[in-house]
Tab-separated table of C-alpha atoms in Angstrom:
chain	number	residue	atom	x	y	z
A	1	MET	CA	244.828	-120.694	100.179
A	2	ARG	CA	248.026	-121.176	98.245
A	3	THR	CA	247.656	-119.966	94.667
A	4	ARG	CA	250.466	-121.973	93.054
A	5	PRO	CA	248.914	-125.254	91.931
A	6	LEU	CA	250.092	-128.710	92.897
A	7	LYS	CA	250.952	-130.548	89.696
A	8	VAL	CA	249.654	-134.050	88.999
A	9	ALA	CA	250.923	-136.536	86.403
A	10	LEU	CA	248.449	-139.204	85.321
A	11	LEU	CA	249.820	-142.538	84.091
A	12	GLY	CA	247.056	-144.248	82.119
A	13	CYS	CA	243.849	-142.798	80.764
A	14	GLY	CA	241.534	-145.771	80.362
A	15	VAL	CA	238.268	-146.369	82.197
A	16	VAL	CA	239.647	-145.246	85.566
A	17	GLY	CA	242.192	-142.686	84.376
A	18	SER	CA	239.683	-140.825	82.212
A	19	GLU	CA	237.320	-140.575	85.190
A	20	VAL	CA	240.133	-139.239	87.368
A	21	ALA	CA	240.890	-136.573	84.744
A	22	ARG	CA	237.205	-135.678	84.409
A	23	ILE	CA	236.651	-135.297	88.155
A	24	MET	CA	239.826	-133.246	88.551
A	25	THR	CA	238.451	-130.851	85.933
A	26	THR	CA	234.778	-130.690	86.895
A	27	HIS	CA	235.415	-130.589	90.662
A	28	ALA	CA	238.511	-128.385	90.510
A	29	ALA	CA	237.131	-125.684	92.817
A	30	ASP	CA	235.955	-128.162	95.447
A	31	LEU	CA	239.249	-130.064	95.367
A	32	ALA	CA	241.184	-126.818	95.780
A	33	ALA	CA	239.054	-125.825	98.771
A	34	ARG	CA	239.513	-129.209	100.433
A	35	ILE	CA	243.256	-129.350	99.795
A	36	GLY	CA	244.132	-125.711	100.408
A	37	ALA	CA	245.655	-125.235	96.955
A	38	PRO	CA	244.565	-125.814	93.365
A	39	VAL	CA	245.570	-129.048	91.641
A	40	GLU	CA	246.601	-129.042	88.012
A	41	LEU	CA	246.756	-131.967	85.613
A	42	ALA	CA	250.251	-131.451	84.204
A	43	GLY	CA	250.530	-134.454	81.886
A	44	VAL	CA	248.860	-137.702	80.873
A	45	ALA	CA	250.950	-140.687	79.739
A	46	VAL	CA	249.202	-143.122	77.370
A	47	ARG	CA	250.105	-145.841	74.872
A	48	ARG	CA	247.723	-144.713	72.101
A	49	PRO	CA	248.006	-140.938	71.724
A	50	ALA	CA	245.657	-140.750	68.730
A	51	LYS	CA	242.649	-141.916	70.738
A	52	VAL	CA	240.132	-139.177	71.511
A	53	ARG	CA	239.746	-138.624	75.248
A	54	ASP	CA	236.834	-136.390	76.139
A	55	GLY	CA	237.687	-133.702	78.659
A	56	VAL	CA	241.459	-134.189	78.391
A	57	ASP	CA	243.495	-131.442	76.722
A	58	PRO	CA	245.382	-133.126	73.831
A	59	ALA	CA	248.385	-130.940	74.680
A	60	LEU	CA	248.785	-132.902	77.922
A	61	ILE	CA	249.051	-136.283	76.190
A	62	THR	CA	252.438	-137.983	75.963
A	63	THR	CA	253.723	-141.468	75.273
A	64	ASP	CA	256.905	-140.871	77.278
A	65	ALA	CA	255.817	-141.771	80.798
A	66	THR	CA	259.419	-141.855	82.049
A	67	ALA	CA	260.085	-138.283	80.969
A	68	LEU	CA	256.826	-137.180	82.594
A	69	VAL	CA	257.652	-138.596	86.039
A	70	LYS	CA	261.224	-137.260	85.798
A	71	ARG	CA	260.176	-133.647	85.172
A	72	GLY	CA	260.958	-132.556	88.709
A	73	ASP	CA	257.995	-130.174	89.022
A	74	ILE	CA	255.453	-132.989	89.493
A	75	ASP	CA	254.043	-133.180	93.027
A	76	VAL	CA	251.917	-136.327	92.691
A	77	VAL	CA	251.929	-139.199	90.204
A	78	VAL	CA	248.667	-141.119	89.805
A	79	GLU	CA	249.374	-144.609	88.435
A	80	VAL	CA	246.403	-146.460	86.928
A	81	ILE	CA	248.102	-148.425	84.143
A	82	GLY	CA	248.250	-151.713	86.109
A	83	GLY	CA	250.627	-154.632	85.699
A	84	ILE	CA	254.130	-155.036	87.062
A	85	GLU	CA	256.277	-153.243	84.513
A	86	PRO	CA	256.651	-150.455	83.568
A	87	ALA	CA	254.501	-149.438	86.558
A	88	ARG	CA	257.082	-150.476	89.178
A	89	THR	CA	259.939	-148.578	87.538
A	90	LEU	CA	257.781	-145.512	86.930
A	91	ILE	CA	256.692	-145.400	90.582
A	92	THR	CA	260.218	-145.705	91.972
A	93	THR	CA	261.421	-143.125	89.446
A	94	ALA	CA	258.676	-140.755	90.580
A	95	PHE	CA	259.830	-141.089	94.208
A	96	ALA	CA	263.434	-140.391	93.220
A	97	HIS	CA	262.379	-137.204	91.392
A	98	GLY	CA	260.344	-135.734	94.219
A	99	ALA	CA	256.795	-136.960	93.603
A	100	SER	CA	254.461	-138.900	95.867
A	101	VAL	CA	252.374	-141.657	94.307
A	102	VAL	CA	248.722	-142.693	94.292
A	103	SER	CA	248.220	-146.137	92.775
A	104	ALA	CA	245.367	-148.545	92.016
A	105	ASN	CA	247.762	-151.371	91.124
A	106	LYS	CA	246.792	-154.355	93.310
A	107	ALA	CA	248.992	-156.864	91.466
A	108	LEU	CA	252.120	-154.764	91.896
A	109	LEU	CA	251.412	-153.896	95.528
A	110	ALA	CA	250.702	-157.529	96.429
A	111	ARG	CA	253.971	-158.609	94.854
A	112	ASP	CA	256.354	-155.724	95.602
A	113	GLY	CA	254.612	-153.609	98.226
A	114	ALA	CA	257.507	-153.817	100.699
A	115	ALA	CA	260.046	-152.566	98.144
A	116	LEU	CA	257.758	-149.747	97.032
A	117	HIS	CA	257.165	-148.643	100.625
A	118	ALA	CA	260.915	-148.718	101.238
A	119	ALA	CA	261.523	-146.531	98.179
A	120	ALA	CA	258.842	-144.079	99.301
A	121	GLU	CA	260.385	-143.868	102.779
A	122	GLU	CA	263.889	-143.445	101.398
A	123	HIS	CA	262.826	-140.354	99.468
A	124	GLY	CA	260.361	-139.015	102.044
A	125	ARG	CA	257.298	-139.487	99.816
A	126	ASP	CA	253.802	-140.890	100.180
A	127	LEU	CA	252.476	-144.125	98.685
A	128	TYR	CA	248.678	-144.351	98.857
A	129	TYR	CA	246.565	-147.096	97.257
A	130	GLU	CA	242.975	-147.111	98.525
A	131	ALA	CA	241.757	-147.873	94.993
A	132	ALA	CA	243.749	-151.121	94.832
A	133	VAL	CA	241.168	-152.983	96.939
A	134	ALA	CA	237.372	-152.912	96.472
A	135	GLY	CA	236.965	-149.754	94.407
A	136	ALA	CA	235.144	-146.970	96.224
A	137	ILE	CA	234.783	-148.880	99.499
A	138	PRO	CA	237.023	-147.327	102.181
A	139	LEU	CA	239.161	-150.193	103.498
A	140	ILE	CA	242.842	-149.272	103.424
A	141	ARG	CA	242.433	-146.016	105.334
A	142	PRO	CA	240.203	-147.494	108.074
A	143	LEU	CA	242.684	-150.349	108.562
A	144	ARG	CA	245.780	-148.115	108.500
A	145	GLU	CA	244.336	-145.216	110.488
A	146	SER	CA	240.907	-145.702	112.098
A	147	LEU	CA	241.807	-149.129	113.536
A	148	ALA	CA	245.460	-148.306	114.176
A	149	GLY	CA	244.907	-148.537	117.942
A	150	ASP	CA	242.978	-151.799	117.790
A	151	LYS	CA	243.907	-155.432	117.151
A	152	VAL	CA	242.347	-156.849	113.990
A	153	ASN	CA	241.843	-160.604	114.157
A	154	ARG	CA	239.985	-161.414	110.954
A	155	VAL	CA	239.148	-159.903	107.576
A	156	LEU	CA	236.522	-161.802	105.605
A	157	GLY	CA	235.268	-160.420	102.344
A	158	ILE	CA	233.814	-160.507	98.864
A	159	VAL	CA	236.377	-158.468	96.953
A	160	ASN	CA	235.616	-159.334	93.323
A	161	GLY	CA	232.389	-158.137	91.729
A	162	THR	CA	232.559	-160.428	88.693
A	163	THR	CA	232.636	-163.616	90.741
A	164	ASN	CA	229.938	-162.374	93.093
A	165	PHE	CA	227.666	-161.590	90.139
A	166	ILE	CA	228.182	-165.100	88.720
A	167	LEU	CA	227.606	-166.886	92.022
A	168	ASP	CA	224.609	-164.706	92.857
A	169	LYS	CA	223.069	-165.525	89.468
A	170	MET	CA	223.644	-169.259	90.023
A	171	ASP	CA	222.047	-168.977	93.460
A	172	SER	CA	219.014	-166.909	92.480
A	173	THR	CA	218.153	-168.524	89.126
A	174	GLY	CA	219.600	-172.045	89.292
A	175	ALA	CA	221.834	-171.275	86.294
A	176	GLY	CA	224.978	-173.267	85.675
A	177	TYR	CA	228.439	-171.704	85.903
A	178	GLN	CA	228.923	-171.209	82.147
A	179	GLU	CA	225.462	-169.707	81.677
A	180	ALA	CA	226.046	-167.223	84.500
A	181	LEU	CA	229.519	-166.365	83.156
A	182	ASP	CA	228.084	-165.722	79.689
A	183	GLU	CA	225.563	-163.284	81.171
A	184	ALA	CA	228.283	-161.532	83.181
A	185	THR	CA	230.338	-161.160	79.996
A	186	ALA	CA	227.379	-159.808	78.003
A	187	LEU	CA	226.690	-157.210	80.700
A	188	GLY	CA	230.333	-156.127	80.850
A	189	TYR	CA	231.023	-157.493	84.345
A	190	ALA	CA	233.440	-160.145	83.068
A	191	GLU	CA	236.426	-159.637	80.765
A	192	ALA	CA	236.781	-161.583	77.524
A	193	ASP	CA	239.365	-163.622	79.435
A	194	PRO	CA	237.906	-163.909	82.955
A	195	THR	CA	240.750	-166.013	84.373
A	196	ALA	CA	242.055	-163.387	86.802
A	197	ASP	CA	238.620	-163.105	88.360
A	198	VAL	CA	237.173	-166.621	88.320
A	199	GLU	CA	240.423	-168.356	89.288
A	200	GLY	CA	240.858	-166.023	92.260
A	201	PHE	CA	244.045	-164.193	91.205
A	202	ASP	CA	242.437	-160.751	91.569
A	203	ALA	CA	240.995	-161.564	94.992
A	204	ALA	CA	244.292	-163.114	96.142
A	205	ALA	CA	246.210	-159.904	95.391
A	206	LYS	CA	243.674	-157.936	97.424
A	207	ALA	CA	243.859	-160.467	100.258
A	208	ALA	CA	247.644	-160.044	100.423
A	209	ILE	CA	247.285	-156.269	100.721
A	210	LEU	CA	244.542	-156.461	103.349
A	211	ALA	CA	246.366	-159.067	105.443
A	212	GLY	CA	249.584	-157.080	105.447
A	213	ILE	CA	247.874	-153.929	106.690
A	214	ALA	CA	245.502	-155.638	109.127
A	215	PHE	CA	248.184	-157.711	110.855
A	216	HIS	CA	251.194	-155.361	110.513
A	217	THR	CA	253.236	-158.013	108.765
A	218	ARG	CA	254.435	-158.660	105.246
A	219	VAL	CA	252.129	-160.866	103.205
A	220	ARG	CA	252.963	-161.352	99.531
A	221	LEU	CA	250.814	-162.746	96.765
A	222	ASP	CA	252.745	-166.031	96.894
A	223	ASP	CA	251.699	-166.424	100.546
A	224	VAL	CA	247.993	-166.469	99.684
A	225	TYR	CA	246.289	-169.827	99.132
A	226	ARG	CA	244.129	-169.530	96.009
A	227	GLU	CA	241.322	-171.686	94.687
A	228	GLY	CA	239.017	-170.611	91.851
A	229	MET	CA	235.263	-171.030	91.510
A	230	THR	CA	234.972	-172.672	88.093
A	231	GLU	CA	234.066	-176.047	89.631
A	232	VAL	CA	231.098	-174.701	91.628
A	233	THR	CA	227.888	-176.321	90.342
A	234	ALA	CA	224.148	-175.907	90.640
A	235	ALA	CA	224.206	-179.068	92.787
A	236	ASP	CA	226.538	-177.306	95.232
A	237	PHE	CA	224.015	-174.487	95.575
A	238	ALA	CA	221.231	-177.012	96.144
A	239	SER	CA	223.282	-178.565	98.952
A	240	ALA	CA	224.024	-175.138	100.384
A	241	LYS	CA	220.338	-174.254	100.439
A	242	ARG	CA	219.537	-177.435	102.319
A	243	MET	CA	222.018	-176.260	104.963
A	244	GLY	CA	220.579	-172.747	105.070
A	245	CYS	CA	223.653	-171.393	103.266
A	246	THR	CA	224.752	-169.781	100.036
A	247	ILE	CA	228.135	-169.844	98.258
A	248	LYS	CA	230.560	-166.937	97.885
A	249	LEU	CA	234.152	-166.588	96.694
A	250	LEU	CA	235.785	-165.273	99.861
A	251	ALA	CA	239.064	-163.616	100.698
A	252	ILE	CA	239.874	-164.633	104.281
A	253	CYS	CA	242.729	-163.195	106.331
A	254	GLU	CA	243.104	-164.468	109.893
A	255	ARG	CA	245.343	-164.143	112.883
A	256	ALA	CA	245.969	-167.513	114.591
A	257	ALA	CA	244.246	-168.040	117.927
A	258	ASP	CA	247.614	-167.919	119.712
A	259	GLY	CA	248.581	-164.755	117.826
A	260	GLY	CA	251.772	-166.353	116.545
A	261	SER	CA	250.999	-166.486	112.815
A	262	VAL	CA	248.583	-165.323	110.129
A	263	THR	CA	246.928	-166.883	107.105
A	264	ALA	CA	245.498	-165.494	103.883
A	265	ARG	CA	243.369	-167.488	101.473
A	266	VAL	CA	240.843	-167.195	98.654
A	267	HIS	CA	238.357	-169.941	97.831
A	268	PRO	CA	234.630	-170.626	97.392
A	269	ALA	CA	232.836	-171.315	100.648
A	270	MET	CA	229.367	-171.931	101.995
A	271	ILE	CA	228.239	-169.235	104.422
A	272	PRO	CA	225.000	-169.154	106.457
A	273	LEU	CA	222.186	-167.006	105.088
A	274	SER	CA	222.223	-165.228	108.447
A	275	HIS	CA	225.738	-163.893	107.827
A	276	PRO	CA	225.855	-160.274	106.531
A	277	LEU	CA	227.971	-161.292	103.519
A	278	ALA	CA	225.274	-163.723	102.328
A	279	SER	CA	223.020	-160.826	101.324
A	280	VAL	CA	225.636	-159.118	99.107
A	281	ARG	CA	224.130	-159.359	95.634
A	282	GLY	CA	225.165	-158.722	92.051
A	283	ALA	CA	228.568	-157.183	91.370
A	284	TYR	CA	228.863	-155.545	94.783
A	285	ASN	CA	231.706	-156.081	97.251
A	286	ALA	CA	231.669	-156.250	101.030
A	287	VAL	CA	234.321	-156.818	103.676
A	288	PHE	CA	233.664	-157.969	107.247
A	289	ILE	CA	236.299	-157.031	109.843
A	290	GLU	CA	236.577	-158.437	113.355
A	291	ALA	CA	238.675	-156.507	115.889
A	292	ASP	CA	239.190	-156.728	119.638
A	293	ALA	CA	237.769	-153.361	120.659
A	294	ALA	CA	235.696	-152.327	117.648
A	295	GLY	CA	234.006	-155.705	117.360
A	296	GLN	CA	232.435	-156.533	114.003
A	297	LEU	CA	232.438	-153.981	111.166
A	298	MET	CA	231.191	-154.341	107.599
A	299	PHE	CA	232.120	-152.188	104.605
A	300	TYR	CA	229.876	-152.468	101.536
A	301	GLY	CA	229.606	-150.885	98.106
A	302	PRO	CA	230.592	-150.990	94.426
A	303	GLY	CA	233.963	-152.669	94.170
A	304	ALA	CA	234.976	-151.806	90.615
A	305	GLY	CA	234.211	-149.554	87.662
A	306	GLY	CA	235.561	-146.232	86.461
A	307	SER	CA	233.689	-143.853	88.757
A	308	PRO	CA	233.917	-145.865	92.023
A	309	THR	CA	237.630	-146.534	91.561
A	310	ALA	CA	238.279	-142.924	90.562
A	311	SER	CA	236.527	-141.840	93.766
A	312	ALA	CA	239.078	-143.785	95.803
A	313	VAL	CA	241.954	-142.389	93.719
A	314	LEU	CA	240.766	-138.812	94.259
A	315	GLY	CA	240.388	-139.408	97.985
A	316	ASP	CA	244.022	-140.463	98.114
A	317	LEU	CA	245.031	-137.532	95.925
A	318	VAL	CA	243.458	-135.073	98.370
A	319	ALA	CA	245.230	-136.722	101.324
A	320	VAL	CA	248.618	-136.769	99.591
A	321	CYS	CA	248.283	-133.137	98.469
A	322	ARG	CA	247.403	-132.074	102.005
A	323	ASN	CA	250.501	-133.873	103.264
A	324	LYS	CA	252.569	-132.107	100.624
A	325	LEU	CA	251.350	-128.702	101.749
A	326	GLY	CA	252.037	-129.577	105.385
A	327	GLU	CA	255.511	-130.879	104.484
A	328	ALA	CA	254.614	-134.228	106.009
A	329	THR	CA	253.949	-137.792	104.924
A	330	GLY	CA	251.127	-140.128	105.821
A	331	PRO	CA	251.287	-143.693	107.162
A	332	GLY	CA	253.895	-145.913	105.563
A	333	GLU	CA	254.367	-149.650	105.811
A	334	SER	CA	253.738	-151.151	109.247
A	335	ALA	CA	255.316	-154.609	109.387
A	336	TYR	CA	256.724	-154.608	112.889
A	337	THR	CA	255.061	-157.884	113.977
A	338	ARG	CA	256.985	-159.967	111.408
A	339	LEU	CA	254.491	-162.805	111.845
A	340	PRO	CA	254.988	-165.963	109.771
A	341	VAL	CA	252.318	-166.837	107.228
A	342	SER	CA	251.005	-170.349	107.827
A	343	SER	CA	250.229	-172.751	104.996
A	344	MET	CA	246.679	-173.667	104.065
A	345	GLY	CA	247.161	-177.109	105.591
A	346	GLU	CA	247.468	-175.531	109.051
A	347	VAL	CA	244.246	-173.520	108.727
A	348	VAL	CA	241.358	-174.825	110.820
A	349	THR	CA	238.237	-175.133	108.636
A	350	ARG	CA	235.005	-177.067	108.166
A	351	TYR	CA	234.166	-179.147	105.090
A	352	HIS	CA	230.988	-180.019	103.242
A	353	ILE	CA	231.707	-183.270	101.351
A	354	SER	CA	229.306	-184.938	98.935
A	355	LEU	CA	230.091	-188.579	98.055
A	356	ASP	CA	228.599	-190.948	95.512
A	357	VAL	CA	228.552	-194.325	97.250
A	358	ALA	CA	227.178	-197.823	96.869
A	359	ASP	CA	223.734	-198.176	98.438
A	360	LYS	CA	224.393	-201.109	100.752
A	361	PRO	CA	224.818	-201.783	104.481
A	362	GLY	CA	228.073	-200.743	106.149
A	363	VAL	CA	228.960	-197.849	103.832
A	364	LEU	CA	228.292	-195.179	106.430
A	365	ALA	CA	230.347	-197.091	109.002
A	366	GLN	CA	233.292	-197.296	106.579
A	367	VAL	CA	233.113	-193.588	105.850
A	368	ALA	CA	232.844	-192.692	109.533
A	369	THR	CA	235.874	-194.854	110.284
A	370	VAL	CA	237.985	-192.922	107.753
A	371	PHE	CA	237.041	-189.627	109.386
A	372	ALA	CA	237.872	-191.006	112.824
A	373	GLU	CA	241.258	-192.335	111.667
A	374	HIS	CA	242.199	-188.825	110.476
A	375	GLY	CA	241.027	-187.137	113.666
A	376	VAL	CA	238.125	-185.320	111.981
A	377	SER	CA	234.826	-185.122	113.835
A	378	ILE	CA	231.551	-185.338	111.868
A	379	ASP	CA	228.861	-182.740	112.542
A	380	THR	CA	226.013	-184.007	110.339
A	381	VAL	CA	225.393	-186.771	107.783
A	382	ARG	CA	222.658	-187.032	105.173
A	383	GLN	CA	222.178	-190.120	102.972
A	384	GLN	CA	219.857	-190.773	100.044
A	385	GLY	CA	219.789	-194.012	98.100
A	386	LYS	CA	218.112	-195.411	94.990
A	387	ASP	CA	218.706	-198.370	92.627
A	388	GLY	CA	221.963	-199.458	94.241
A	389	GLU	CA	223.522	-195.973	94.259
A	390	ALA	CA	223.483	-193.388	97.023
A	391	SER	CA	224.529	-189.875	97.839
A	392	LEU	CA	226.205	-189.296	101.180
A	393	VAL	CA	226.678	-185.705	102.395
A	394	VAL	CA	228.992	-185.128	105.367
A	395	VAL	CA	229.558	-181.827	107.156
A	396	THR	CA	232.524	-181.828	109.511
A	397	HIS	CA	233.417	-179.950	112.641
A	398	ARG	CA	236.448	-177.662	112.432
A	399	ALA	CA	239.785	-179.376	111.889
A	400	PRO	CA	243.168	-178.618	110.267
A	401	ASP	CA	242.734	-178.365	106.518
A	402	ALA	CA	245.514	-180.906	105.937
A	403	ALA	CA	243.595	-183.492	107.995
A	404	LEU	CA	240.460	-182.826	105.988
A	405	GLY	CA	242.370	-183.135	102.720
A	406	GLY	CA	243.887	-186.412	103.880
A	407	THR	CA	240.416	-187.644	104.812
A	408	VAL	CA	239.112	-186.963	101.318
A	409	GLU	CA	242.036	-188.793	99.716
A	410	ALA	CA	241.394	-191.809	101.947
A	411	LEU	CA	237.689	-191.759	101.093
A	412	ARG	CA	238.540	-191.904	97.387
A	413	ARG	CA	240.337	-195.209	98.015
A	414	LEU	CA	237.284	-196.940	99.509
A	415	ASP	CA	235.722	-199.552	97.226
A	416	THR	CA	232.254	-198.386	98.253
A	417	VAL	CA	232.906	-194.761	97.256
A	418	ARG	CA	232.145	-194.261	93.560
A	419	GLY	CA	233.395	-190.688	93.545
A	420	VAL	CA	233.634	-187.360	95.380
A	421	ALA	CA	230.894	-185.215	93.864
A	422	SER	CA	231.926	-181.995	95.562
A	423	ILE	CA	234.060	-180.587	98.373
A	424	MET	CA	233.535	-177.129	99.811
A	425	ARG	CA	234.634	-175.307	102.905
A	426	VAL	CA	232.069	-173.839	105.299
A	427	GLU	CA	232.794	-170.398	106.759
A	428	GLY	CA	231.152	-167.629	108.729
A	429	GLU	CA	229.959	-169.592	111.732
């Protein structure tokens, strides 16, 4: 074993960073044995130096992150500060000064992953980011390495624990959205401002990363269709149960049937109770992968939190340090397919549509005519009426999303349709 330690700079020492520092200290001997050399925490960049950080030597604390990554003796920079800047500049500076990088920054990677990979390649350094998607669940490495010889066709997953907790609570207790959100906030699953989670921004960033790796093409955050879950109601869950389904906020990345394009999207969807993702409860994450040779694979576990995310960071740290000792680099960006990313309107989906209609003869015929005019086939229809008003629930066969959207707009213009109570896509069949 080499006795000279590999030096690590830690950018950020919050919930995740403090766990990384703790594990590096308490598991130092094991990490050294697995790597083949000791690892030493050489500096910790923070914004609030006066804050007490248990287990972190105060002498290592600095507010000058730029100076830390420019030192020249740093082997690996671990970036867990998040956001776009200064993280992007610090990472590229680290590459230029001889350090490889381990990051948990999903937003930055989804937006500027190609440029960061290019900078890493230019300087002969590693860029690893297992912790950017689904916490402790191994996803990036299996996609980049274990399935490197296979063709991945679909990635379907629950990649945000906050939204899964809320939807699971609505499903299991009949609670409304706000009531379930309030409980998630009280338990610490939801931030004071939950927008990034409940509006799908967090999941969309992860979808962009997963799609890019799975399909060997560049998918940016702007390419991902995003729809939040704030409009999901208890009535939607009641409808889902009548269909033998539940509702999840899904990240869906797909290769087109002809192989000529890919799509990436995030939105609430009904999925059958028989699907493995339907049983994912609480704040857990799970990702379902479909590949030509491997078939169907599911990865499940805690998708956030200090310890789970730190586990993924340390796994990357070990890999990068091993590469450093072997004077090699691991997998970089693979974007050779250069596939176009199709718009949401081109995606083939199914819809569950609930309409409030007048309870009189001919309404169903009018509605069916609208579907036929837009080339959308109806799978099932359920109608209930009382006191001159009725509820009409239509489940479609698969059709281009644009055709389904056009159908809904045409339905709104019918005199007999009082309103569209809910619209939801149906997946997993």
